[in-house]
XYZ file of N, CA and C in Angstrom:
339
model
N 189.867 67.454 143.913
C 188.733 67.645 143.201
C 188.808 66.363 141.949
N 187.560 65.937 142.317
C 186.991 64.966 140.824
C 185.946 65.334 139.820
N 186.625 65.015 138.768
C 184.980 65.119 137.880
C 184.072 63.862 137.556
N 183.295 63.990 137.304
C 182.417 62.641 137.257
C 181.328 63.370 135.486
N 181.772 62.172 135.004
C 181.255 62.436 133.787
C 179.688 61.833 133.745
N 178.695 62.283 133.476
C 177.695 61.675 133.048
C 176.931 61.483 131.611
N 176.721 60.079 131.198
C 176.304 60.000 129.875
C 174.605 61.056 129.208
N 174.807 61.060 127.980
C 173.690 61.951 127.715
C 172.236 60.629 127.849
N 171.570 60.891 128.809
C 170.439 60.047 129.397
C 169.182 60.642 128.481
N 169.267 61.599 127.562
C 167.793 62.059 127.082
C 166.620 62.098 127.837
N 166.807 62.787 128.782
C 165.892 62.805 130.231
C 165.920 64.334 130.262
N 164.756 65.155 130.451
C 164.893 66.258 130.964
C 165.391 66.412 132.397
N 165.915 67.694 132.503
C 166.466 67.895 133.758
C 165.889 68.148 134.852
N 164.353 68.157 134.899
C 163.177 68.070 135.682
C 163.008 66.797 135.782
N 162.825 65.814 135.033
C 162.608 64.485 135.402
C 163.574 63.870 136.281
N 164.981 64.296 136.180
C 166.063 63.813 136.407
C 165.824 64.412 138.360
N 165.857 65.744 138.306
C 165.453 66.237 139.593
C 164.283 65.452 140.425
N 163.270 65.505 139.709
C 162.245 64.599 140.384
C 162.677 63.174 141.145
N 163.237 62.507 139.853
C 163.473 61.165 140.057
C 164.546 61.176 141.598
N 165.751 61.551 141.163
C 166.272 62.296 141.963
C 166.287 62.665 143.820
N 165.189 63.216 143.459
C 164.275 63.757 145.057
C 163.374 62.430 145.285
N 162.620 61.433 144.479
C 162.185 60.850 145.176
C 162.983 59.368 145.527
N 163.972 59.543 144.930
C 165.003 58.102 145.220
C 165.655 58.613 146.486
N 166.352 59.906 146.592
C 166.667 59.993 147.904
C 165.721 59.584 148.822
N 164.628 59.948 148.777
C 163.670 59.986 149.956
C 163.302 58.289 150.566
N 163.614 57.529 149.107
C 163.486 56.293 149.696
C 164.840 55.366 150.094
N 165.660 55.991 149.507
C 166.989 55.818 150.099
C 167.252 55.865 151.462
N 166.354 57.101 151.928
C 166.920 57.141 153.235
C 165.856 56.642 154.024
N 164.839 56.250 153.586
C 163.812 55.333 153.909
C 164.953 53.945 154.160
N 165.079 53.345 153.096
C 165.991 52.120 153.048
C 167.042 51.959 153.780
N 167.687 52.959 153.796
C 168.930 53.136 154.747
C 168.910 52.792 156.262
N 167.511 52.964 156.888
C 167.354 52.360 158.392
C 167.119 51.007 157.903
N 166.821 50.434 156.943
C 166.703 48.703 156.884
C 167.659 48.102 156.610
N 168.633 48.389 157.156
C 170.130 47.901 156.376
C 170.149 45.869 156.594
N 169.232 45.377 157.305
C 169.442 43.797 157.483
C 168.345 43.371 156.420
N 167.250 44.450 155.872
C 166.122 44.064 155.081
C 166.436 43.554 153.538
N 165.683 42.551 153.131
C 165.957 42.457 151.540
C 165.578 43.494 150.685
N 164.698 44.556 151.298
C 164.096 45.652 150.492
C 165.459 46.859 150.149
N 166.094 46.579 151.280
C 167.334 47.461 151.054
C 168.064 47.311 150.049
N 168.439 45.657 150.215
C 169.091 45.076 149.262
C 168.825 45.163 147.554
N 167.594 45.288 147.811
C 166.763 45.018 146.491
C 166.849 46.610 145.713
N 166.570 47.488 146.456
C 166.887 48.769 146.029
C 168.170 49.064 145.509
N 169.316 48.702 146.294
C 170.429 49.265 145.969
C 170.514 48.473 144.385
N 170.444 47.248 144.440
C 170.584 46.317 142.874
C 169.979 47.035 141.986
N 168.966 47.613 142.191
C 168.120 48.050 140.984
C 168.441 49.495 141.059
N 169.350 50.432 141.697
C 169.120 51.585 141.469
C 170.332 51.836 139.642
N 170.003 52.960 139.303
C 170.641 53.147 138.250
C 171.656 54.388 138.105
N 172.253 54.710 136.944
C 172.788 55.889 136.537
C 171.911 57.000 137.135
N 170.691 56.948 136.949
C 169.561 58.073 137.235
C 170.240 58.518 138.559
N 170.343 57.492 139.681
C 170.728 57.911 141.069
C 172.159 58.559 140.910
N 172.925 58.210 140.687
C 174.121 59.151 140.530
C 174.026 60.553 139.689
N 173.379 60.637 138.300
C 172.828 61.831 138.216
C 172.312 62.676 138.792
N 171.295 61.872 139.635
C 170.247 62.932 139.937
C 171.081 62.995 141.562
N 171.725 62.594 142.180
C 172.877 63.136 143.142
C 173.740 64.139 142.902
N 174.036 64.215 141.451
C 174.735 65.331 140.918
C 174.338 66.404 140.756
N 172.617 66.279 140.306
C 171.948 67.307 140.139
C 171.572 67.903 141.365
N 171.086 67.293 142.523
C 170.754 67.510 143.966
C 171.865 68.538 144.368
N 173.499 68.191 144.285
C 174.450 68.836 144.836
C 175.147 69.886 143.950
N 174.235 69.890 142.810
C 174.716 71.231 142.021
C 173.404 72.338 142.746
N 172.271 71.712 142.995
C 171.289 72.548 143.591
C 171.805 73.135 144.933
N 172.175 71.986 145.460
C 172.453 72.465 147.067
C 173.366 73.773 147.133
N 174.441 73.094 146.263
C 175.412 74.154 146.128
C 175.327 75.762 145.936
N 173.925 76.011 145.206
C 173.459 77.275 145.075
C 172.904 77.759 146.211
N 172.776 76.551 147.130
C 171.963 77.507 148.347
C 172.455 77.713 149.572
N 171.843 78.114 150.706
C 172.938 78.500 151.717
C 172.022 77.378 152.868
N 171.400 76.303 152.213
C 170.996 75.167 153.413
C 172.037 74.148 153.457
N 172.563 74.118 154.595
C 173.843 73.375 155.026
C 173.176 71.815 155.288
N 172.026 71.980 155.776
C 171.385 70.824 156.110
C 171.106 69.785 154.770
N 170.453 70.651 153.662
C 170.528 70.102 152.509
C 171.514 69.353 152.193
N 172.427 70.026 151.967
C 174.152 69.736 151.614
C 174.348 68.534 152.136
N 174.613 68.299 153.579
C 174.880 67.418 153.981
C 174.284 66.134 154.463
N 172.850 66.359 153.763
C 171.946 64.987 153.524
C 172.275 64.429 152.425
N 172.530 65.452 151.581
C 172.564 64.771 149.823
C 174.007 64.195 149.870
N 175.320 64.811 150.410
C 176.398 64.055 150.543
C 176.272 62.928 151.634
N 175.717 62.523 152.201
C 175.416 61.494 153.492
C 174.709 60.421 152.480
N 173.530 61.008 151.849
C 172.538 59.862 151.001
C 173.852 59.080 149.741
N 174.488 60.248 149.179
C 175.353 59.746 148.162
C 176.336 58.877 148.513
N 177.040 59.460 149.442
C 178.211 58.409 150.395
C 177.399 57.197 150.674
N 176.695 56.992 151.251
C 175.974 55.441 151.533
C 175.558 54.764 150.700
N 175.106 55.375 149.157
C 174.565 54.385 147.984
C 175.835 53.849 147.365
N 177.076 54.738 147.325
C 177.991 54.426 146.644
C 178.761 53.238 147.774
N 178.954 53.546 149.120
C 179.157 52.388 149.944
C 178.471 51.278 149.798
N 177.191 51.202 150.074
C 176.434 49.749 149.861
C 176.619 49.273 148.489
N 176.651 50.236 147.368
C 176.693 49.902 146.139
C 178.130 48.670 146.312
N 179.293 49.380 146.832
C 180.595 48.874 146.776
C 180.398 47.445 147.505
N 179.455 47.320 148.540
C 179.562 46.279 149.444
C 178.634 45.415 148.684
N 177.985 45.486 147.964
C 176.961 44.557 147.035
C 178.157 43.839 146.098
N 179.069 44.747 145.338
C 179.802 44.382 144.290
C 180.912 43.400 145.008
N 181.545 43.494 146.296
C 182.472 42.845 147.013
C 182.375 41.316 146.829
N 181.493 40.701 147.332
C 181.176 39.338 147.610
C 181.415 38.849 146.360
N 180.801 39.571 145.365
C 180.659 38.594 143.713
C 182.115 38.728 143.370
N 182.737 40.147 143.465
C 183.807 40.101 142.785
C 184.984 38.889 143.357
N 184.846 38.885 144.905
C 185.865 38.125 145.773
C 185.853 36.802 145.231
N 184.442 36.285 144.868
C 183.896 34.866 144.285
C 184.641 34.643 143.147
N 184.525 35.368 142.397
C 185.138 35.426 140.744
C 186.570 35.104 140.968
N 187.193 36.095 141.748
C 188.657 35.994 142.026
C 189.232 34.599 142.700
N 188.252 34.277 143.496
C 189.060 32.970 144.219
C 188.391 31.708 142.929
N 187.566 31.828 142.791
C 187.319 30.552 141.435
C 188.489 30.749 140.391
N 188.973 31.985 140.145
C 189.970 32.015 139.221
C 191.128 31.538 139.634
N 191.577 31.922 141.133
C 192.915 31.278 141.708
C 192.976 29.675 141.768
N 191.328 29.288 142.306
C 191.135 27.820 142.173
C 191.386 26.799 141.179
N 191.017 27.668 140.041
C 191.201 27.150 138.438
C 192.637 27.150 138.291
N 193.361 27.997 138.663
C 194.945 28.548 138.268
C 195.557 27.311 138.655
N 195.271 27.135 140.109
C 195.586 25.999 141.147
C 195.750 24.558 140.478
N 194.282 24.197 139.845
C 194.350 22.985 139.237
C 194.959 22.884 138.283
N 194.965 23.813 136.962
C 196.085 23.821 136.313
C 197.276 23.952 136.394
N 197.889 24.167 137.396
C 199.225 24.242 137.935
C 199.560 22.901 138.160
N 198.754 22.179 139.024
C 198.804 21.017 139.721
C 198.800 19.954 138.445
N 198.023 20.395 137.324
C 197.756 19.178 135.964
C 199.426 19.745 135.324
N 200.103 20.576 135.503
C 200.883 20.787 134.331
C 202.166 20.586 134.969
N 202.122 20.465 136.336
C 203.360 20.926 137.067
C 203.954 19.371 137.309
N 205.791 19.094 136.696
C 205.777 17.931 136.859
C 206.944 17.581 138.079
N 206.749 18.761 138.931
C 207.536 18.721 140.546
C 206.585 17.927 141.425
């Protein structure tokens, strides 16, 4: 079990639900376009509202007996998180490699051997 802390968004829960439903619809569409630029652009522009929206949708689904809705929400959330992580990895690796290269350069300059 894990806990997700959602910051105070100063937005009504109805707006969060409406936004989450529309974004879930957009995400379901874009997830089929994995090689398209719009798909990546959508994921880059996603906000904390996406995550709080999924949390809101999960809460709503847990109060219903609609297993299809529950599965769709979980699948959409997992895809969003996976794609966000995939977008972050290359940038992180690039920064990591640049740091290693800089460390090697520094080592070469200061090494007497």
